[in-house]
PDB file of C-alpha atoms in Angstrom:
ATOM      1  CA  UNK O  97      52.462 -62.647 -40.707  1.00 66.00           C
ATOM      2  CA  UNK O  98      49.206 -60.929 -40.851  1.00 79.00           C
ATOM      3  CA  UNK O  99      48.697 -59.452 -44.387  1.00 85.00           C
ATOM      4  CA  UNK O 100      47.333 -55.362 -44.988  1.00 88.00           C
ATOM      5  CA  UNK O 101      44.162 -56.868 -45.920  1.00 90.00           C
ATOM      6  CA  UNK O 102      43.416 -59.250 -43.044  1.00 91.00           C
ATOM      7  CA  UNK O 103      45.260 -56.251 -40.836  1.00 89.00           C
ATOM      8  CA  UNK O 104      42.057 -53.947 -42.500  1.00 92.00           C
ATOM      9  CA  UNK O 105      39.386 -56.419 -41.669  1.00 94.00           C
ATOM     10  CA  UNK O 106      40.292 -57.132 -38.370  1.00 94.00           C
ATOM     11  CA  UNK O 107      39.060 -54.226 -37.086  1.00 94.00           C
ATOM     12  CA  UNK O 108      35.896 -54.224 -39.128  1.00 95.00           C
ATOM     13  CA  UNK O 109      34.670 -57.286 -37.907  1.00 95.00           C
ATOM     14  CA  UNK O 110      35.718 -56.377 -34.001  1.00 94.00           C
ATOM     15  CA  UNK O 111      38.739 -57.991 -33.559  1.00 93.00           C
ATOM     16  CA  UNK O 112      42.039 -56.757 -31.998  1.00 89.00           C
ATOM     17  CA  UNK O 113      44.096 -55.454 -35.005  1.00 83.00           C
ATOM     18  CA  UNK O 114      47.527 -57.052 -33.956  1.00 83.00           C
ATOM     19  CA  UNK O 115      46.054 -60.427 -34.310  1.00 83.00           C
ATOM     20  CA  UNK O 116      48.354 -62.820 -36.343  1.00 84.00           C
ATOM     21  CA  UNK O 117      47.187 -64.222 -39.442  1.00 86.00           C
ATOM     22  CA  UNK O 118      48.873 -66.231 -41.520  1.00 78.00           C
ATOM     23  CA  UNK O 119      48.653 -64.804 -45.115  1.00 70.00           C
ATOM     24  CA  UNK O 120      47.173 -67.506 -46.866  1.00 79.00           C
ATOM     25  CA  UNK O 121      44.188 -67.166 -44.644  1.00 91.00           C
ATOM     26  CA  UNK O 122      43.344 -64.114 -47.037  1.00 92.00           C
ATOM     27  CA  UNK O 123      42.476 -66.045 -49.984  1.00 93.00           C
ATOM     28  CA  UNK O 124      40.734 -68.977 -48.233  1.00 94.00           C
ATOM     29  CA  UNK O 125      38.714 -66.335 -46.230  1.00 95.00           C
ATOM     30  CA  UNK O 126      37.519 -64.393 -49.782  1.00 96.00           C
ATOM     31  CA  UNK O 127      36.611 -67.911 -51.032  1.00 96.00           C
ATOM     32  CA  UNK O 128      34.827 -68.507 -47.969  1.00 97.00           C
ATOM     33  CA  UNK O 129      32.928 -65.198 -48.064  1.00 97.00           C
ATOM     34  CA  UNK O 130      31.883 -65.483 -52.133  1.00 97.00           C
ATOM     35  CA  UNK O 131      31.048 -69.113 -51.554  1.00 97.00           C
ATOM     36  CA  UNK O 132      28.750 -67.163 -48.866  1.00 97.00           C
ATOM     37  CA  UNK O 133      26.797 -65.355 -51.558  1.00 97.00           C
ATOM     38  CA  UNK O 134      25.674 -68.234 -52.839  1.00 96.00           C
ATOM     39  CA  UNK O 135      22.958 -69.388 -54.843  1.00 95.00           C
ATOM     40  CA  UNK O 136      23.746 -67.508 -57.534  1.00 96.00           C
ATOM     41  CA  UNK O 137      21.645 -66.386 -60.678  1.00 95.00           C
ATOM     42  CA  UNK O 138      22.313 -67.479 -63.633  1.00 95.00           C
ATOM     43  CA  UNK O 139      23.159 -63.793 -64.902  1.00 94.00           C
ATOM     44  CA  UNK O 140      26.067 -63.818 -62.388  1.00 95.00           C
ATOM     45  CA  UNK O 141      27.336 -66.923 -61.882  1.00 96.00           C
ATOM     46  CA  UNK O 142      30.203 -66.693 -64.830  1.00 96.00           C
ATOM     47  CA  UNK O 143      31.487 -63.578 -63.128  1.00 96.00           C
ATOM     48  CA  UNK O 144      31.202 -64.279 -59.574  1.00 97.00           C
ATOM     49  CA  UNK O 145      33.170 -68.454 -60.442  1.00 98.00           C
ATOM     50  CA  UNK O 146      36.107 -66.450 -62.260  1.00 97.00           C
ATOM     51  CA  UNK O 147      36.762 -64.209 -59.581  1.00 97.00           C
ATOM     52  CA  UNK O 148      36.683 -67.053 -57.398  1.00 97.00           C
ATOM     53  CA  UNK O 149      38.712 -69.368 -59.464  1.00 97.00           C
ATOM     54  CA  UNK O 150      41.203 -66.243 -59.922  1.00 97.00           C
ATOM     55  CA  UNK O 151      41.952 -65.894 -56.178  1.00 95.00           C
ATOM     56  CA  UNK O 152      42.103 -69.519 -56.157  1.00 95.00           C
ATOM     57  CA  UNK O 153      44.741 -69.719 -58.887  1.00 95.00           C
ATOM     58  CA  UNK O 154      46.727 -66.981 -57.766  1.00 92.00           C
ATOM     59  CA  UNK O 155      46.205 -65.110 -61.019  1.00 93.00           C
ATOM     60  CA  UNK O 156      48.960 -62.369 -61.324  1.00 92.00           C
ATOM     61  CA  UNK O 157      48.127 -61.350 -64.848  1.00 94.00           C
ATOM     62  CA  UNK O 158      46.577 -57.679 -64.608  1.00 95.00           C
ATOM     63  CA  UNK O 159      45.123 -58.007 -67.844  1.00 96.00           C
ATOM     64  CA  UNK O 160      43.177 -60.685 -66.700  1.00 96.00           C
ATOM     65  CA  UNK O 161      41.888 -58.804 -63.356  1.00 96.00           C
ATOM     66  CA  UNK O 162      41.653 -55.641 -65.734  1.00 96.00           C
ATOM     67  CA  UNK O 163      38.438 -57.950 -67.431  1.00 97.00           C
ATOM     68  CA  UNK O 164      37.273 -59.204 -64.572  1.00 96.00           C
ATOM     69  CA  UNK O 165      36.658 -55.680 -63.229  1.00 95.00           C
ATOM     70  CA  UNK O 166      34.735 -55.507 -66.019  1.00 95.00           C
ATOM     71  CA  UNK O 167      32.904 -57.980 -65.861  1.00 95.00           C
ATOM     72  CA  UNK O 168      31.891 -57.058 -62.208  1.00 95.00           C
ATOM     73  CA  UNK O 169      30.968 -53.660 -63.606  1.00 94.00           C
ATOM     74  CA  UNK O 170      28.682 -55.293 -66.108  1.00 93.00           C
ATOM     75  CA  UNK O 171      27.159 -57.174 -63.412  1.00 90.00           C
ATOM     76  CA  UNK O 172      26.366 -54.270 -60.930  1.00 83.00           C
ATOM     77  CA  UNK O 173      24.817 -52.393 -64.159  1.00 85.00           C
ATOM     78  CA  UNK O 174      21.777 -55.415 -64.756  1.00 70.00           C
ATOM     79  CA  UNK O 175      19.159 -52.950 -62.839  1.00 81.00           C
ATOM     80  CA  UNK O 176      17.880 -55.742 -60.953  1.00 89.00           C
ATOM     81  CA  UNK O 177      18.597 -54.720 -57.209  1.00 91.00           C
ATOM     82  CA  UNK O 178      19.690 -58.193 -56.565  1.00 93.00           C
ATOM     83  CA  UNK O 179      22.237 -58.438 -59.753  1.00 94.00           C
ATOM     84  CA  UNK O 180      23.079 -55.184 -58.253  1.00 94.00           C
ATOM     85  CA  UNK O 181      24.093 -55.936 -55.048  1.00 95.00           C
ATOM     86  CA  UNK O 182      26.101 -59.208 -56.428  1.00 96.00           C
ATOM     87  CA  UNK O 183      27.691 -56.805 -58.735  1.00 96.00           C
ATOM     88  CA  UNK O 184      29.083 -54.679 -55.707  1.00 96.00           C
ATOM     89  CA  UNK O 185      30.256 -57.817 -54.516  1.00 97.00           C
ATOM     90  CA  UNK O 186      31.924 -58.914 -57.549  1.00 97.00           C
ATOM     91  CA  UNK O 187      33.738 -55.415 -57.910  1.00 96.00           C
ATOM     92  CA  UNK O 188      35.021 -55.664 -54.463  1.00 96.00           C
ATOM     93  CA  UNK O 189      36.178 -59.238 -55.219  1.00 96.00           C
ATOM     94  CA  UNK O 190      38.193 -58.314 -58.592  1.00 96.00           C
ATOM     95  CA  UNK O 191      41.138 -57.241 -57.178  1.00 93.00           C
ATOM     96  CA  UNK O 192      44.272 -59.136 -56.541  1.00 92.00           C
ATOM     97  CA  UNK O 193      44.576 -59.136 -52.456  1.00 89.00           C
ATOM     98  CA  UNK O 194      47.948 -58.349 -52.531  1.00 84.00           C
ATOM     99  CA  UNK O 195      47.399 -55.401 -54.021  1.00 80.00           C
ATOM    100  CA  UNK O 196      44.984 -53.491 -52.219  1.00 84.00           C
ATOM    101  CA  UNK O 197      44.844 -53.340 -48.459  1.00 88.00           C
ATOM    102  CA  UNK O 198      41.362 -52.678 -48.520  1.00 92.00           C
ATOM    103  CA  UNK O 199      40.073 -55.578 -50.761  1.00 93.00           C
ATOM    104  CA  UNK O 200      39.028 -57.705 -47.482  1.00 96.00           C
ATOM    105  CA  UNK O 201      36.889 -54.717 -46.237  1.00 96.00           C
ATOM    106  CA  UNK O 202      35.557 -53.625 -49.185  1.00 97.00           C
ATOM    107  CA  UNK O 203      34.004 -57.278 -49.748  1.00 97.00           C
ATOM    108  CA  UNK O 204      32.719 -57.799 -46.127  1.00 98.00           C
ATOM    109  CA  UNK O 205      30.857 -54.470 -46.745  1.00 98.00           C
ATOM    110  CA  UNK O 206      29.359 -55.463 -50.144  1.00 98.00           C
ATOM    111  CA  UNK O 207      28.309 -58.679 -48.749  1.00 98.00           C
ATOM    112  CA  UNK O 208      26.483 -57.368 -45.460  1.00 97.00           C
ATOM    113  CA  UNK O 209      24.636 -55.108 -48.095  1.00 97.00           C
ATOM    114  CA  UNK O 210      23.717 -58.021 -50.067  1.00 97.00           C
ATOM    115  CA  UNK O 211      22.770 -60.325 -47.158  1.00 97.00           C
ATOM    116  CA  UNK O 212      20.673 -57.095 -45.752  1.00 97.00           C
ATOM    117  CA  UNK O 213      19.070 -56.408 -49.201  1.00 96.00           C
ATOM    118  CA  UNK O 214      17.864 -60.395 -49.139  1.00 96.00           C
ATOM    119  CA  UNK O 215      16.843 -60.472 -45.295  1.00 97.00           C
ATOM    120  CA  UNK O 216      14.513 -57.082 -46.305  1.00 96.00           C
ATOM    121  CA  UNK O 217      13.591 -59.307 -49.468  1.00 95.00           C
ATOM    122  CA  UNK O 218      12.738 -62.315 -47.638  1.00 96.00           C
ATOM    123  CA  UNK O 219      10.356 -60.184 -44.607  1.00 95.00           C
ATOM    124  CA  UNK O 220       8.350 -59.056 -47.611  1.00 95.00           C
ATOM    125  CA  UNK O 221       9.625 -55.675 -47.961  1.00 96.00           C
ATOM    126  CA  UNK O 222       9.244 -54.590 -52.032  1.00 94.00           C
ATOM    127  CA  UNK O 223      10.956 -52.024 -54.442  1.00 91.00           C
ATOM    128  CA  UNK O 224       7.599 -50.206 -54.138  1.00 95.00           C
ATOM    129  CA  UNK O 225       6.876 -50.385 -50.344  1.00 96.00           C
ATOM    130  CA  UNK O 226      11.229 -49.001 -50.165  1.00 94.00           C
ATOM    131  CA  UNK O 227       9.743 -46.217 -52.630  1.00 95.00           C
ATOM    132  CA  UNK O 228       6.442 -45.682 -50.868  1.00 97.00           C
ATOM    133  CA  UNK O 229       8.076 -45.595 -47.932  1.00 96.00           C
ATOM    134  CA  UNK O 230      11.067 -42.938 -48.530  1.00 96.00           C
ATOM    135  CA  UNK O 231       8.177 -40.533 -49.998  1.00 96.00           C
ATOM    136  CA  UNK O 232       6.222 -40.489 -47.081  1.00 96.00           C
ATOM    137  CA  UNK O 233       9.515 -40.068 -44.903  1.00 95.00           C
ATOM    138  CA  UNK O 234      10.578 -37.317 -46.984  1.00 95.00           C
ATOM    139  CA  UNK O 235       7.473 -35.465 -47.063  1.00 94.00           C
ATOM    140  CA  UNK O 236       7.187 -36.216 -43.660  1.00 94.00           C
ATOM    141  CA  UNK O 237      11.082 -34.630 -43.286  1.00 94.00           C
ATOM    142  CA  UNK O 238      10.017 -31.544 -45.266  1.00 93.00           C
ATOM    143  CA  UNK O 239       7.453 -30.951 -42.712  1.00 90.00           C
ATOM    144  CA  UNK O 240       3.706 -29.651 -43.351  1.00 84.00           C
ATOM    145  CA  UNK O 241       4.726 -25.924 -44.604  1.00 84.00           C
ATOM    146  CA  UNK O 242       4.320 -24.658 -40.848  1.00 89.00           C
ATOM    147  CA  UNK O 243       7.274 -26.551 -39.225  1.00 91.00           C
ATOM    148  CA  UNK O 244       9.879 -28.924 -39.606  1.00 93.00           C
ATOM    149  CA  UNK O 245      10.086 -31.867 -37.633  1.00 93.00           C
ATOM    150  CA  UNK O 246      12.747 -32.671 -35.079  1.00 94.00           C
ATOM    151  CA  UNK O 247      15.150 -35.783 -36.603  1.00 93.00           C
ATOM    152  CA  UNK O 248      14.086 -37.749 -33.978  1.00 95.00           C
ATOM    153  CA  UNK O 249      10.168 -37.601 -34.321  1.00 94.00           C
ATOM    154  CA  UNK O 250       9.903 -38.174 -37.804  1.00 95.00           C
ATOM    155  CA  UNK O 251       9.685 -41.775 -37.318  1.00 94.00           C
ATOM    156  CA  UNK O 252       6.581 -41.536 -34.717  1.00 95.00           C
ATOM    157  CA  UNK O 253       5.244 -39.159 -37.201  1.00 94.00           C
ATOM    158  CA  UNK O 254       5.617 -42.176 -39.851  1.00 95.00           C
ATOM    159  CA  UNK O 255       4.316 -44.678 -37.352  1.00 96.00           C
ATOM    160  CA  UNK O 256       0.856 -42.141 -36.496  1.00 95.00           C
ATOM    161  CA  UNK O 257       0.049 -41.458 -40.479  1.00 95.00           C
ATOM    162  CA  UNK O 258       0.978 -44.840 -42.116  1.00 97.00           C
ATOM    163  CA  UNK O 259       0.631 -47.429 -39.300  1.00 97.00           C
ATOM    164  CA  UNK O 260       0.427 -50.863 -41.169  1.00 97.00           C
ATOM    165  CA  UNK O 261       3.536 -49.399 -43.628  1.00 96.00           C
ATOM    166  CA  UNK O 262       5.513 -48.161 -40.655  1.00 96.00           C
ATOM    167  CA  UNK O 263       5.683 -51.308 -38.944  1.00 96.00           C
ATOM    168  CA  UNK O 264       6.568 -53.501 -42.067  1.00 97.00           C
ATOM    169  CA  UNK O 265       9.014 -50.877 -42.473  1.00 97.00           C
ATOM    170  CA  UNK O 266      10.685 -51.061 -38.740  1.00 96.00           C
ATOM    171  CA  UNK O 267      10.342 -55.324 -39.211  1.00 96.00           C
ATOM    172  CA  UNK O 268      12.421 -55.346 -42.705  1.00 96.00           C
ATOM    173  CA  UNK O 269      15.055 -52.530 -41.189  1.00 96.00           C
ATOM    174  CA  UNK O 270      15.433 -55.066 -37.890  1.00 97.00           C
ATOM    175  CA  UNK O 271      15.187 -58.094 -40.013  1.00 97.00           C
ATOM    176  CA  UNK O 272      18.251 -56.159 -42.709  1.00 97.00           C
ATOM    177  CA  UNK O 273      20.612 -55.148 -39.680  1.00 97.00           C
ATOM    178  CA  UNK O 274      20.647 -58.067 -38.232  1.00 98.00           C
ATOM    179  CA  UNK O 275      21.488 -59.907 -41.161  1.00 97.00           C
ATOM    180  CA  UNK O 276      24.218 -57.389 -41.499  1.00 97.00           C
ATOM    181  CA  UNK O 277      25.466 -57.841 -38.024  1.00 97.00           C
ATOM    182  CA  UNK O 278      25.494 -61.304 -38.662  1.00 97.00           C
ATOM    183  CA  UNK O 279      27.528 -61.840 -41.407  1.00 97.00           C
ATOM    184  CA  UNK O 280      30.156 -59.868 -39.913  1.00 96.00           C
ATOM    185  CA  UNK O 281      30.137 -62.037 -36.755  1.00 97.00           C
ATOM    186  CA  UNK O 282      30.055 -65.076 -39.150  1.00 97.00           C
ATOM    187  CA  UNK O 283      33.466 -63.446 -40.601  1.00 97.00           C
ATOM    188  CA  UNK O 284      35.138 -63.113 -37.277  1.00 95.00           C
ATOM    189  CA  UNK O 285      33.978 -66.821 -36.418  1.00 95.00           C
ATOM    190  CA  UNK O 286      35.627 -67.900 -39.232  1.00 95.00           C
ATOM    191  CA  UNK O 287      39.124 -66.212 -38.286  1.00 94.00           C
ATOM    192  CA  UNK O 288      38.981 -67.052 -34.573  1.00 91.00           C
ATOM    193  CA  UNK O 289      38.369 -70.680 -36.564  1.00 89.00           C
ATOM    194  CA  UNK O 290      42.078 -70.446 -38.275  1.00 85.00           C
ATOM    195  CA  UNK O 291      43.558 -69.474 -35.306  1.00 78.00           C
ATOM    196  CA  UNK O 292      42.498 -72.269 -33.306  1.00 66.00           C
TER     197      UNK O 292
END
C-alpha cells in the first residue's frame, strides 16, 4: 500500500498519484535521495549520517528526532549558502515519515534547491555576481523615474545595459533549472525502478 508520503511525491515528480508503492519504498527512497547530496562537508556530515542512520533504524523516539531537528536547524544557520542549502535538506529529512505526509516532498524540494544552488556554483555564477545581478534587475524593475517597465522587458533591458553579466546570468539560471528538473526525473526513475 502506497504510504501519504510516497502518495505526496508522486505527483511532484509527475507520476500518476494512484500508483502502488509498497511502504518500505519510503525509507529506502529518503536514503537514496540524502545519499544523493553527497559529498558532504565536514560541518554537516554528523547531522546529515544521523538523520540517515535514524530513518534507517526506524527510530521512534521523538526525543531523539526532537534533536535532530535541531541539529538540522544548526546546520541551515552556518551562513555559508552551501551549509545552508544542506541545512534545508537536513530539516526536511528530520522527521519521522510516518508522521508527516509531506516529509517526501518537502525533501525532493530542498534537494532540487541544493542541486540548483551547486549547478549555478559550478557555471561560475558567485554570491556577488547573484547580488550584482538582483541590483541591476531591481533598479532596472523600478524603472528610470519616467516609466516602469513592462514584466516582460526587463530582462532585454538587463541583456542591452549589462551584456557580458546578463548572459552569465541566463547560462547559470539554464544550467540551475535543469539541474532541478533533473533531480526530480532522477526521483521518478528511481520509483518506476521499484516497481519493476
Amino acid at each position: 500500500m502506497t504510504s501519504h508520503a510516497m502518495a505526496a511525491l508522486l505527483p511532484a515528480v509527475k507520476l500518476d498519484a494512484s500508483t502502488p508503492v509498497g511502504d518500505d519504498a519510503d525509507v529506502a527512497l529518503l536514503a537514496w535521495m540524502l545519499e544523493a547530496t553527497r559529498p558532504w562537508p565536514a560541518q554537516a556530515e554528523a547531522t546529515l549520517q544521523a538523520l540517515l542512520d535514524a530513518h534507517r533504524g526506524g527510530q521512534a523516539d521523538p526525543a531523539a528526532w526532537r534533536g535532530l531537528r535541531r541539529a538540522a536547524v544548526t546546520l541551515g544557520d552556518e551562513g555559508d549558502p552551501h551549509l545552508t542549502a544542506l541545512g534545508r535538506v537536513a530539516e526536511a529529512a528530520a522527521w519521522p515519515l510516518g508522521n508527516s505526509a509531506s516529509a517526501l516532498v518537502e525533501l525532493l524540494r530542498a534537494i532540487c534547491q541544493l542541486r540548483a544552488f551547486q549547478a549555478s556554483r559550478a557555471s561560475g555564477w558567485t554570491t556577488r555576481d547573484q547580488e550584482e545581478a538582483e541590483t541591476i534587475l531591481n533598479g532596472i524593475a523600478d524603472g528610470d523615474g519616467t516609466r516602469v517597465p513592462e514584466r516582460h522587458e526587463i530582462p532585454g533591458l538587463f541583456q542591452v545595459s549589462h551584456p557580458a553579466l546578463a548572459k552569465r546570468f541566463v547560462a547559470q539560471l539554464e544550467a540551475s533549472n535543469q539541474a532541478y528538473r533533473q533531480f526530480s526525473a532522477d526521483v521518478a526513475a528511481w520509483i518506476k525502478g521499484t516497481l519493476s
